[in-house]
């Protein structure tokens, strides 16, 4: 900041409630020093080299009358509406094209001069010429009303953007929830599929085990059948040989009995064969008669008359 000796000691420059810092070759505003002078409700910063006001300047809420004419201000800070006690504002001959929306929050503003600024057409039309006291008061009134509309539109735009952001946020959250639900559903399906695969594998294993058991049982059964088949074949064969043997014995016995009967009771008993047979029979009978149990059974039949 470049200052002249006039602004070197602000307290010395304070005249009642007026502080004149005009024509001070000032490019920056000594906000801290001004804040230390709350009695300076009238501040003249005209005819300097100011291109902007710092945001901290808007904390000087004690200012009632402010002269910023004939500087090089390109814009006012967004916090300008904090100067709630401001009543008189001179912005003559600067480079302003617009005013901050918070300008509408200056409830006590009664006087405003915006001449010789490259204002946008809408604002320039509202501000008017401000050639006398009356027009400057009207300028303050009309500009405030205009800025209130701008502020309302700005608030609506902000609200619209907030609602849009909220809608987008809700949409993102909904999409996130849907994505999470899809992920959960996918995990559930994968888990169910995995469980189904395990169940099928288990059933296949059980079926294979049953098939092996059946095969083992069939092999055991076939082995038992193969091992028992010769016995079954031999038994009928054994029974068949026994039947033949006993049949032969019976046949021999019947032949012998018949031969004996023929030799005992027919005229052939005188033949040599019958004689030998009868001799053998009598010898055998005599031997057996010693056994009393069979004596009665083997007693020779009485000869027929």
PDB file of C-alpha atoms in Angstrom:
ATOM      1  CA  UNK A   1       0.000   0.000   0.000  1.00  0.00           C
ATOM      2  CA  UNK A   2       1.236   3.404  -0.930  1.00  0.00           C
ATOM      3  CA  UNK A   3       0.205   6.201   1.395  1.00  0.00           C
ATOM      4  CA  UNK A   4       0.953   9.890   1.800  1.00  0.00           C
ATOM      5  CA  UNK A   5       1.699  11.507   5.080  1.00  0.00           C
ATOM      6  CA  UNK A   6      -1.961  12.365   5.281  1.00  0.00           C
ATOM      7  CA  UNK A   7      -2.839   8.726   6.038  1.00  0.00           C
ATOM      8  CA  UNK A   8       0.199   7.953   8.157  1.00  0.00           C
ATOM      9  CA  UNK A   9      -1.615   8.392  11.477  1.00  0.00           C
ATOM     10  CA  UNK A  10      -5.377   7.861  11.055  1.00  0.00           C
ATOM     11  CA  UNK A  11      -6.261   8.916  14.545  1.00  0.00           C
ATOM     12  CA  UNK A  12      -4.736  12.346  13.906  1.00  0.00           C
ATOM     13  CA  UNK A  13      -6.820  12.615  10.719  1.00  0.00           C
ATOM     14  CA  UNK A  14     -10.078  11.899  12.536  1.00  0.00           C
ATOM     15  CA  UNK A  15     -12.245  15.038  12.707  1.00  0.00           C
ATOM     16  CA  UNK A  16     -15.188  14.270  14.932  1.00  0.00           C
ATOM     17  CA  UNK A  17     -16.809  11.340  13.209  1.00  0.00           C
ATOM     18  CA  UNK A  18     -15.262  12.102   9.807  1.00  0.00           C
ATOM     19  CA  UNK A  19     -12.090  10.500   8.448  1.00  0.00           C
ATOM     20  CA  UNK A  20     -10.765  11.950   5.187  1.00  0.00           C
ATOM     21  CA  UNK A  21      -8.363   9.660   3.300  1.00  0.00           C
ATOM     22  CA  UNK A  22      -9.014  11.100  -0.128  1.00  0.00           C
ATOM     23  CA  UNK A  23      -6.158  11.961  -2.506  1.00  0.00           C
ATOM     24  CA  UNK A  24      -3.816   9.674  -0.541  1.00  0.00           C
ATOM     25  CA  UNK A  25      -2.457   7.728  -3.522  1.00  0.00           C
ATOM     26  CA  UNK A  26      -3.887   4.670  -1.741  1.00  0.00           C
ATOM     27  CA  UNK A  27      -4.032   1.261  -3.504  1.00  0.00           C
ATOM     28  CA  UNK A  28      -4.973  -0.735  -0.384  1.00  0.00           C
ATOM     29  CA  UNK A  29      -7.267   0.106   2.495  1.00  0.00           C
ATOM     30  CA  UNK A  30      -5.847  -0.026   6.062  1.00  0.00           C
ATOM     31  CA  UNK A  31      -8.755  -2.106   7.409  1.00  0.00           C
ATOM     32  CA  UNK A  32      -7.096  -2.893  10.774  1.00  0.00           C
ATOM     33  CA  UNK A  33      -6.438   0.772  11.507  1.00  0.00           C
ATOM     34  CA  UNK A  34      -9.964   1.728  10.462  1.00  0.00           C
ATOM     35  CA  UNK A  35     -11.426  -0.960  12.716  1.00  0.00           C
ATOM     36  CA  UNK A  36      -9.621   0.680  15.620  1.00  0.00           C
ATOM     37  CA  UNK A  37     -11.587   3.897  14.944  1.00  0.00           C
ATOM     38  CA  UNK A  38     -15.254   3.016  15.468  1.00  0.00           C
ATOM     39  CA  UNK A  39     -16.070   6.729  15.797  1.00  0.00           C
ATOM     40  CA  UNK A  40     -15.179   7.244  12.135  1.00  0.00           C
ATOM     41  CA  UNK A  41     -18.692   6.773  10.772  1.00  0.00           C
ATOM     42  CA  UNK A  42     -17.995   9.041   7.789  1.00  0.00           C
ATOM     43  CA  UNK A  43     -15.162   7.725   5.592  1.00  0.00           C
ATOM     44  CA  UNK A  44     -13.844   9.465   2.479  1.00  0.00           C
ATOM     45  CA  UNK A  45     -11.662   7.229   0.227  1.00  0.00           C
ATOM     46  CA  UNK A  46     -12.227   9.141  -2.989  1.00  0.00           C
ATOM     47  CA  UNK A  47      -9.559   9.951  -5.580  1.00  0.00           C
ATOM     48  CA  UNK A  48      -7.243   7.020  -4.825  1.00  0.00           C
ATOM     49  CA  UNK A  49      -5.996   3.997  -6.780  1.00  0.00           C
ATOM     50  CA  UNK A  50      -8.276   1.343  -5.291  1.00  0.00           C
ATOM     51  CA  UNK A  51      -9.138  -1.532  -7.652  1.00  0.00           C
ATOM     52  CA  UNK A  52     -10.908  -3.685  -5.069  1.00  0.00           C
ATOM     53  CA  UNK A  53     -12.070  -3.794  -1.491  1.00  0.00           C
ATOM     54  CA  UNK A  54     -10.937  -6.609   0.802  1.00  0.00           C
ATOM     55  CA  UNK A  55     -13.616  -8.780   2.375  1.00  0.00           C
ATOM     56  CA  UNK A  56     -12.451  -7.613   5.816  1.00  0.00           C
ATOM     57  CA  UNK A  57     -13.545  -4.065   4.901  1.00  0.00           C
ATOM     58  CA  UNK A  58     -17.177  -5.205   5.233  1.00  0.00           C
ATOM     59  CA  UNK A  59     -16.597  -5.776   8.958  1.00  0.00           C
ATOM     60  CA  UNK A  60     -16.543  -1.978   9.430  1.00  0.00           C
ATOM     61  CA  UNK A  61     -20.248  -1.964  10.234  1.00  0.00           C
ATOM     62  CA  UNK A  62     -20.006   1.374  12.029  1.00  0.00           C
ATOM     63  CA  UNK A  63     -19.652   3.260   8.709  1.00  0.00           C
ATOM     64  CA  UNK A  64     -22.692   5.356   7.848  1.00  0.00           C
ATOM     65  CA  UNK A  65     -21.357   7.450   4.975  1.00  0.00           C
ATOM     66  CA  UNK A  66     -18.813   6.098   2.457  1.00  0.00           C
ATOM     67  CA  UNK A  67     -17.223   7.898  -0.479  1.00  0.00           C
ATOM     68  CA  UNK A  68     -15.415   5.640  -2.971  1.00  0.00           C
ATOM     69  CA  UNK A  69     -15.772   7.899  -5.959  1.00  0.00           C
ATOM     70  CA  UNK A  70     -13.031   8.345  -8.568  1.00  0.00           C
ATOM     71  CA  UNK A  71     -11.176   5.095  -7.942  1.00  0.00           C
ATOM     72  CA  UNK A  72     -10.675   2.084 -10.211  1.00  0.00           C
ATOM     73  CA  UNK A  73     -12.974  -0.402  -8.490  1.00  0.00           C
ATOM     74  CA  UNK A  74     -13.872  -3.350 -10.723  1.00  0.00           C
ATOM     75  CA  UNK A  75     -16.242  -4.947  -8.217  1.00  0.00           C
ATOM     76  CA  UNK A  76     -17.454  -4.818  -4.653  1.00  0.00           C
ATOM     77  CA  UNK A  77     -16.841  -7.759  -2.294  1.00  0.00           C
ATOM     78  CA  UNK A  78     -19.634 -10.366  -1.919  1.00  0.00           C
ATOM     79  CA  UNK A  79     -19.854  -9.504   1.785  1.00  0.00           C
ATOM     80  CA  UNK A  80     -20.768  -5.873   1.050  1.00  0.00           C
ATOM     81  CA  UNK A  81     -24.243  -6.397   2.523  1.00  0.00           C
ATOM     82  CA  UNK A  82     -22.694  -6.625   6.005  1.00  0.00           C
ATOM     83  CA  UNK A  83     -22.424  -2.791   6.085  1.00  0.00           C
ATOM     84  CA  UNK A  84     -25.928  -2.663   7.524  1.00  0.00           C
ATOM     85  CA  UNK A  85     -25.598   0.911   8.880  1.00  0.00           C
ATOM     86  CA  UNK A  86     -24.544   2.389   5.560  1.00  0.00           C
ATOM     87  CA  UNK A  87     -26.864   5.223   4.437  1.00  0.00           C
ATOM     88  CA  UNK A  88     -24.851   7.199   1.914  1.00  0.00           C
ATOM     89  CA  UNK A  89     -22.672   5.555  -0.802  1.00  0.00           C
ATOM     90  CA  UNK A  90     -20.809   7.362  -3.531  1.00  0.00           C
ATOM     91  CA  UNK A  91     -19.407   5.121  -6.308  1.00  0.00           C
ATOM     92  CA  UNK A  92     -19.034   7.807  -8.957  1.00  0.00           C
ATOM     93  CA  UNK A  93     -16.521   7.203 -11.742  1.00  0.00           C
ATOM     94  CA  UNK A  94     -15.282   3.641 -11.132  1.00  0.00           C
ATOM     95  CA  UNK A  95     -15.215   0.537 -13.348  1.00  0.00           C
ATOM     96  CA  UNK A  96     -18.181  -1.347 -11.891  1.00  0.00           C
ATOM     97  CA  UNK A  97     -20.392  -3.380 -14.211  1.00  0.00           C
ATOM     98  CA  UNK A  98     -22.552  -5.001 -11.537  1.00  0.00           C
ATOM     99  CA  UNK A  99     -23.259  -5.028  -7.822  1.00  0.00           C
ATOM    100  CA  UNK A 100     -23.080  -8.041  -5.479  1.00  0.00           C
ATOM    101  CA  UNK A 101     -26.445  -9.625  -4.643  1.00  0.00           C
ATOM    102  CA  UNK A 102     -25.862  -8.847  -0.968  1.00  0.00           C
ATOM    103  CA  UNK A 103     -26.255  -5.179  -1.900  1.00  0.00           C
ATOM    104  CA  UNK A 104     -29.971  -5.783  -1.341  1.00  0.00           C
ATOM    105  CA  UNK A 105     -29.207  -6.375   2.349  1.00  0.00           C
ATOM    106  CA  UNK A 106     -28.364  -2.703   2.985  1.00  0.00           C
ATOM    107  CA  UNK A 107     -31.640  -1.773   4.698  1.00  0.00           C
ATOM    108  CA  UNK A 108     -30.594   1.781   5.645  1.00  0.00           C
ATOM    109  CA  UNK A 109     -29.204   2.895   2.289  1.00  0.00           C
ATOM    110  CA  UNK A 110     -30.834   6.231   1.371  1.00  0.00           C
ATOM    111  CA  UNK A 111     -28.442   7.770  -1.136  1.00  0.00           C
ATOM    112  CA  UNK A 112     -26.485   6.207  -4.042  1.00  0.00           C
ATOM    113  CA  UNK A 113     -24.470   7.539  -6.951  1.00  0.00           C
ATOM    114  CA  UNK A 114     -23.429   5.094  -9.728  1.00  0.00           C
ATOM    115  CA  UNK A 115     -22.709   7.630 -12.499  1.00  0.00           C
ATOM    116  CA  UNK A 116     -19.792   7.087 -14.873  1.00  0.00           C
ATOM    117  CA  UNK A 117     -19.555   3.312 -14.348  1.00  0.00           C
ATOM    118  CA  UNK A 118     -19.812   0.769 -17.215  1.00  0.00           C
ATOM    119  CA  UNK A 119     -22.911  -0.794 -15.631  1.00  0.00           C
ATOM    120  CA  UNK A 120     -24.806  -3.535 -17.406  1.00  0.00           C
ATOM    121  CA  UNK A 121     -27.821  -2.096 -19.233  1.00  0.00           C
ATOM    122  CA  UNK A 122     -30.439  -3.398 -16.811  1.00  0.00           C
ATOM    123  CA  UNK A 123     -28.682  -1.961 -13.771  1.00  0.00           C
ATOM    124  CA  UNK A 124     -27.869   1.305 -15.582  1.00  0.00           C
ATOM    125  CA  UNK A 125     -31.534   1.745 -16.477  1.00  0.00           C
ATOM    126  CA  UNK A 126     -32.586   1.251 -12.849  1.00  0.00           C
ATOM    127  CA  UNK A 127     -29.874   3.554 -11.443  1.00  0.00           C
ATOM    128  CA  UNK A 128     -30.809   6.539 -13.642  1.00  0.00           C
ATOM    129  CA  UNK A 129     -28.743   9.724 -13.947  1.00  0.00           C
ATOM    130  CA  UNK A 130     -28.406  10.743 -10.263  1.00  0.00           C
ATOM    131  CA  UNK A 131     -27.874  14.400 -11.195  1.00  0.00           C
ATOM    132  CA  UNK A 132     -29.245  15.831  -7.954  1.00  0.00           C
ATOM    133  CA  UNK A 133     -30.101  14.848  -4.396  1.00  0.00           C
ATOM    134  CA  UNK A 134     -33.554  13.627  -5.297  1.00  0.00           C
ATOM    135  CA  UNK A 135     -32.354  11.427  -8.147  1.00  0.00           C
ATOM    136  CA  UNK A 136     -29.598   9.930  -5.985  1.00  0.00           C
ATOM    137  CA  UNK A 137     -32.166   9.047  -3.324  1.00  0.00           C
ATOM    138  CA  UNK A 138     -34.369   7.509  -6.004  1.00  0.00           C
ATOM    139  CA  UNK A 139     -31.339   5.656  -7.333  1.00  0.00           C
ATOM    140  CA  UNK A 140     -30.743   4.119  -3.890  1.00  0.00           C
ATOM    141  CA  UNK A 141     -34.392   3.083  -3.584  1.00  0.00           C
ATOM    142  CA  UNK A 142     -34.699   1.633  -7.105  1.00  0.00           C
ATOM    143  CA  UNK A 143     -31.341  -0.132  -7.007  1.00  0.00           C
ATOM    144  CA  UNK A 144     -32.221  -1.741  -3.665  1.00  0.00           C
ATOM    145  CA  UNK A 145     -35.550  -2.949  -5.058  1.00  0.00           C
ATOM    146  CA  UNK A 146     -33.825  -4.226  -8.170  1.00  0.00           C
ATOM    147  CA  UNK A 147     -31.140  -5.989  -6.170  1.00  0.00           C
ATOM    148  CA  UNK A 148     -33.771  -7.570  -3.944  1.00  0.00           C
ATOM    149  CA  UNK A 149     -35.285  -9.128  -7.051  1.00  0.00           C
ATOM    150  CA  UNK A 150     -31.806 -10.236  -8.131  1.00  0.00           C
ATOM    151  CA  UNK A 151     -31.213 -11.601  -4.650  1.00  0.00           C
ATOM    152  CA  UNK A 152     -34.516 -13.460  -4.694  1.00  0.00           C
ATOM    153  CA  UNK A 153     -33.677 -14.896  -8.090  1.00  0.00           C
ATOM    154  CA  UNK A 154     -30.219 -15.710  -6.816  1.00  0.00           C
ATOM    155  CA  UNK A 155     -31.680 -17.409  -3.763  1.00  0.00           C
ATOM    156  CA  UNK A 156     -34.066 -19.324  -6.014  1.00  0.00           C
ATOM    157  CA  UNK A 157     -31.162 -20.351  -8.202  1.00  0.00           C
ATOM    158  CA  UNK A 158     -29.206 -21.401  -5.161  1.00  0.00           C
ATOM    159  CA  UNK A 159     -32.259 -23.275  -3.879  1.00  0.00           C
ATOM    160  CA  UNK A 160     -32.722 -24.845  -7.293  1.00  0.00           C
ATOM    161  CA  UNK A 161     -29.088 -25.893  -7.364  1.00  0.00           C
ATOM    162  CA  UNK A 162     -29.375 -27.196  -3.827  1.00  0.00           C
ATOM    163  CA  UNK A 163     -32.491 -29.150  -4.745  1.00  0.00           C
ATOM    164  CA  UNK A 164     -30.787 -30.372  -7.890  1.00  0.00           C
ATOM    165  CA  UNK A 165     -27.725 -31.382  -5.901  1.00  0.00           C
ATOM    166  CA  UNK A 166     -29.999 -33.021  -3.329  1.00  0.00           C
ATOM    167  CA  UNK A 167     -31.850 -34.845  -6.104  1.00  0.00           C
ATOM    168  CA  UNK A 168     -28.568 -35.913  -7.639  1.00  0.00           C
ATOM    169  CA  UNK A 169     -27.341 -36.985  -4.222  1.00  0.00           C
ATOM    170  CA  UNK A 170     -30.535 -38.977  -3.638  1.00  0.00           C
ATOM    171  CA  UNK A 171     -30.196 -40.440  -7.122  1.00  0.00           C
ATOM    172  CA  UNK A 172     -26.602 -41.404  -6.424  1.00  0.00           C
ATOM    173  CA  UNK A 173     -27.628 -42.868  -3.076  1.00  0.00           C
ATOM    174  CA  UNK A 174     -30.483 -44.755  -4.738  1.00  0.00           C
ATOM    175  CA  UNK A 175     -28.123 -46.010  -7.427  1.00  0.00           C
ATOM    176  CA  UNK A 176     -25.639 -46.965  -4.729  1.00  0.00           C
ATOM    177  CA  UNK A 177     -28.361 -48.799  -2.812  1.00  0.00           C
ATOM    178  CA  UNK A 178     -29.452 -50.530  -6.014  1.00  0.00           C
ATOM    179  CA  UNK A 179     -25.858 -51.447  -6.748  1.00  0.00           C
ATOM    180  CA  UNK A 180     -25.411 -52.771  -3.211  1.00  0.00           C
ATOM    181  CA  UNK A 181     -28.683 -54.690  -3.525  1.00  0.00           C
ATOM    182  CA  UNK A 182     -27.548 -56.113  -6.869  1.00  0.00           C
ATOM    183  CA  UNK A 183     -24.230 -57.064  -5.291  1.00  0.00           C
ATOM    184  CA  UNK A 184     -26.038 -58.693  -2.361  1.00  0.00           C
ATOM    185  CA  UNK A 185     -28.369 -60.511  -4.767  1.00  0.00           C
ATOM    186  CA  UNK A 186     -25.390 -61.620  -6.861  1.00  0.00           C
ATOM    187  CA  UNK A 187     -23.619 -62.883  -3.748  1.00  0.00           C
ATOM    188  CA  UNK A 188     -26.805 -64.670  -2.674  1.00  0.00           C
ATOM    189  CA  UNK A 189     -27.097 -66.307  -6.104  1.00  0.00           C
ATOM    190  CA  UNK A 190     -23.449 -67.287  -6.094  1.00  0.00           C
ATOM    191  CA  UNK A 191     -23.817 -68.690  -2.590  1.00  0.00           C
ATOM    192  CA  UNK A 192     -26.973 -70.589  -3.596  1.00  0.00           C
ATOM    193  CA  UNK A 193     -25.250 -71.891  -6.735  1.00  0.00           C
ATOM    194  CA  UNK A 194     -22.245 -72.929  -4.709  1.00  0.00           C
ATOM    195  CA  UNK A 195     -24.517 -74.662  -2.218  1.00  0.00           C
ATOM    196  CA  UNK A 196     -26.383 -76.374  -5.059  1.00  0.00           C
ATOM    197  CA  UNK A 197     -23.097 -77.528  -6.595  1.00  0.00           C
ATOM    198  CA  UNK A 198     -21.997 -78.910  -3.233  1.00  0.00           C
ATOM    199  CA  UNK A 199     -25.372 -80.641  -2.847  1.00  0.00           C
ATOM    200  CA  UNK A 200     -25.109 -82.192  -6.330  1.00  0.00           C
ATOM    201  CA  UNK A 201     -21.514 -83.224  -5.669  1.00  0.00           C
ATOM    202  CA  UNK A 202     -22.575 -84.773  -2.375  1.00  0.00           C
ATOM    203  CA  UNK A 203     -25.464 -86.599  -4.011  1.00  0.00           C
ATOM    204  CA  UNK A 204     -23.188 -87.765  -6.825  1.00  0.00           C
ATOM    205  CA  UNK A 205     -20.686 -88.975  -4.239  1.00  0.00           C
ATOM    206  CA  UNK A 206     -23.421 -90.770  -2.327  1.00  0.00           C
ATOM    207  CA  UNK A 207     -24.757 -92.325  -5.541  1.00  0.00           C
ATOM    208  CA  UNK A 208     -21.255 -93.426  -6.529  1.00  0.00           C
ATOM    209  CA  UNK A 209     -20.742 -94.884  -3.060  1.00  0.00           C
ATOM    210  CA  UNK A 210     -24.056 -96.750  -3.300  1.00  0.00           C
ATOM    211  CA  UNK A 211     -23.118 -98.011  -6.751  1.00  0.00           C
ATOM    212  CA  UNK A 212     -19.756 -99.227  -5.455  1.00  0.00           C
ATOM    213  CA  UNK A 213     -21.507-100.921  -2.535  1.00  0.00           C
ATOM    214  CA  UNK A 214     -23.970-102.587  -4.924  1.00  0.00           C
ATOM    215  CA  UNK A 215     -21.146-103.667  -7.178  1.00  0.00           C
ATOM    216  CA  UNK A 216     -19.269-105.052  -4.181  1.00  0.00           C
ATOM    217  CA  UNK A 217     -22.393-106.869  -3.032  1.00  0.00           C
ATOM    218  CA  UNK A 218     -22.946-108.296  -6.527  1.00  0.00           C
ATOM    219  CA  UNK A 219     -19.335-109.415  -6.681  1.00  0.00           C
ATOM    220  CA  UNK A 220     -19.646-111.078  -3.260  1.00  0.00           C
ATOM    221  CA  UNK A 221     -22.918-112.699  -4.278  1.00  0.00           C
ATOM    222  CA  UNK A 222     -21.486-113.936  -7.546  1.00  0.00           C
ATOM    223  CA  UNK A 223     -18.423-115.227  -5.736  1.00  0.00           C
ATOM    224  CA  UNK A 224     -20.593-117.039  -3.211  1.00  0.00           C
ATOM    225  CA  UNK A 225     -22.718-118.457  -6.010  1.00  0.00           C
ATOM    226  CA  UNK A 226     -19.654-119.561  -7.924  1.00  0.00           C
ATOM    227  CA  UNK A 227     -18.177-121.176  -4.799  1.00  0.00           C
ATOM    228  CA  UNK A 228     -21.422-122.931  -3.849  1.00  0.00           C
ATOM    229  CA  UNK A 229     -22.344-124.080  -7.364  1.00  0.00           C
ATOM    230  CA  UNK A 230     -20.018-127.208  -7.404  1.00  0.00           C
ATOM    231  CA  UNK A 231     -21.476-128.399  -4.071  1.00  0.00           C
ATOM    232  CA  UNK A 232     -24.948-128.090  -5.483  1.00  0.00           C
ATOM    233  CA  UNK A 233     -23.870-129.981  -8.542  1.00  0.00           C
ATOM    234  CA  UNK A 234     -22.040-132.597  -6.522  1.00  0.00           C
ATOM    235  CA  UNK A 235     -24.914-133.221  -4.134  1.00  0.00           C
ATOM    236  CA  UNK A 236     -27.366-134.326  -6.829  1.00  0.00           C
ATOM    237  CA  UNK A 237     -24.577-136.391  -8.309  1.00  0.00           C
ATOM    238  CA  UNK A 238     -23.893-138.017  -4.936  1.00  0.00           C
ATOM    239  CA  UNK A 239     -27.568-138.635  -4.427  1.00  0.00           C
ATOM    240  CA  UNK A 240     -27.740-140.136  -7.900  1.00  0.00           C
ATOM    241  CA  UNK A 241     -24.890-142.544  -7.233  1.00  0.00           C
ATOM    242  CA  UNK A 242     -26.400-143.553  -3.914  1.00  0.00           C
ATOM    243  CA  UNK A 243     -29.700-144.195  -5.633  1.00  0.00           C
ATOM    244  CA  UNK A 244     -27.967-146.366  -8.216  1.00  0.00           C
ATOM    245  CA  UNK A 245     -25.999-148.169  -5.525  1.00  0.00           C
ATOM    246  CA  UNK A 246     -29.029-148.909  -3.385  1.00  0.00           C
ATOM    247  CA  UNK A 247     -30.946-149.867  -6.481  1.00  0.00           C
ATOM    248  CA  UNK A 248     -28.211-152.259  -7.423  1.00  0.00           C
ATOM    249  CA  UNK A 249     -28.190-153.734  -3.886  1.00  0.00           C
ATOM    250  CA  UNK A 250     -31.953-154.062  -3.979  1.00  0.00           C
ATOM    251  CA  UNK A 251     -31.858-155.619  -7.418  1.00  0.00           C
ATOM    252  CA  UNK A 252     -29.141-158.047  -6.284  1.00  0.00           C
ATOM    253  CA  UNK A 253     -31.151-158.864  -3.177  1.00  0.00           C
ATOM    254  CA  UNK A 254     -34.276-159.485  -5.199  1.00  0.00           C
ATOM    255  CA  UNK A 255     -32.357-161.640  -7.672  1.00  0.00           C
ATOM    256  CA  UNK A 256     -30.810-163.573  -4.813  1.00  0.00           C
ATOM    257  CA  UNK A 257     -34.163-163.913  -3.092  1.00  0.00           C
ATOM    258  CA  UNK A 258     -35.781-165.032  -6.298  1.00  0.00           C
ATOM    259  CA  UNK A 259     -33.003-167.450  -7.021  1.00  0.00           C
ATOM    260  CA  UNK A 260     -33.209-168.804  -3.469  1.00  0.00           C
ATOM    261  CA  UNK A 261     -36.959-169.226  -3.748  1.00  0.00           C
ATOM    262  CA  UNK A 262     -36.574-171.032  -7.032  1.00  0.00           C
ATOM    263  CA  UNK A 263     -33.909-173.271  -5.614  1.00  0.00           C
ATOM    264  CA  UNK A 264     -35.945-173.954  -2.446  1.00  0.00           C
ATOM    265  CA  UNK A 265     -39.379-174.496  -3.806  1.00  0.00           C
ATOM    266  CA  UNK A 266     -39.022-175.739  -7.383  1.00  0.00           C
ATOM    267  CA  UNK A 267     -37.757-178.846  -9.018  1.00  0.00           C
ATOM    268  CA  UNK A 268     -34.490-177.052  -9.787  1.00  0.00           C
ATOM    269  CA  UNK A 269     -33.262-177.487  -6.215  1.00  0.00           C
ATOM    270  CA  UNK A 270     -31.493-180.638  -7.331  1.00  0.00           C
ATOM    271  CA  UNK A 271     -29.370-178.713  -9.779  1.00  0.00           C
ATOM    272  CA  UNK A 272     -25.748-177.969  -8.878  1.00  0.00           C
ATOM    273  CA  UNK A 273     -26.239-174.255  -8.842  1.00  0.00           C
ATOM    274  CA  UNK A 274     -29.212-174.508  -6.519  1.00  0.00           C
ATOM    275  CA  UNK A 275     -27.425-177.032  -4.346  1.00  0.00           C
ATOM    276  CA  UNK A 276     -24.563-174.626  -3.782  1.00  0.00           C
ATOM    277  CA  UNK A 277     -26.965-171.751  -3.243  1.00  0.00           C
ATOM    278  CA  UNK A 278     -29.041-173.703  -0.751  1.00  0.00           C
ATOM    279  CA  UNK A 279     -25.860-174.761   1.070  1.00  0.00           C
ATOM    280  CA  UNK A 280     -24.737-171.123   1.265  1.00  0.00           C
ATOM    281  CA  UNK A 281     -28.172-170.064   2.481  1.00  0.00           C
ATOM    282  CA  UNK A 282     -28.282-172.706   5.212  1.00  0.00           C
ATOM    283  CA  UNK A 283     -24.780-171.811   6.363  1.00  0.00           C
ATOM    284  CA  UNK A 284     -25.673-168.185   6.534  1.00  0.00           C
ATOM    285  CA  UNK A 285     -28.911-168.859   8.340  1.00  0.00           C
ATOM    286  CA  UNK A 286     -27.211-171.055  10.879  1.00  0.00           C
ATOM    287  CA  UNK A 287     -24.684-168.332  11.555  1.00  0.00           C
ATOM    288  CA  UNK A 288     -27.343-165.694  12.007  1.00  0.00           C
ATOM    289  CA  UNK A 289     -29.549-167.832  14.222  1.00  0.00           C
ATOM    290  CA  UNK A 290     -27.097-167.358  17.007  1.00  0.00           C
ATOM    291  CA  UNK A 291     -28.451-163.852  17.259  1.00  0.00           C
ATOM    292  CA  UNK A 292     -31.738-164.230  19.091  1.00  0.00           C
ATOM    293  CA  UNK A 293     -32.997-160.822  17.989  1.00  0.00           C
ATOM    294  CA  UNK A 294     -32.989-161.818  14.312  1.00  0.00           C
ATOM    295  CA  UNK A 295     -33.964-165.471  14.846  1.00  0.00           C
ATOM    296  CA  UNK A 296     -37.647-164.871  14.459  1.00  0.00           C
ATOM    297  CA  UNK A 297     -37.212-162.541  11.514  1.00  0.00           C
ATOM    298  CA  UNK A 298     -34.916-164.926   9.635  1.00  0.00           C
ATOM    299  CA  UNK A 299     -36.782-168.106  10.439  1.00  0.00           C
ATOM    300  CA  UNK A 300     -37.300-169.961   7.134  1.00  0.00           C
ATOM    301  CA  UNK A 301     -40.814-170.073   5.862  1.00  0.00           C
ATOM    302  CA  UNK A 302     -42.721-173.286   6.190  1.00  0.00           C
ATOM    303  CA  UNK A 303     -42.643-175.389   3.025  1.00  0.00           C
ATOM    304  CA  UNK A 304     -45.817-175.511   1.094  1.00  0.00           C
ATOM    305  CA  UNK A 305     -47.695-178.836   1.055  1.00  0.00           C
TER     306      UNK A 305
END
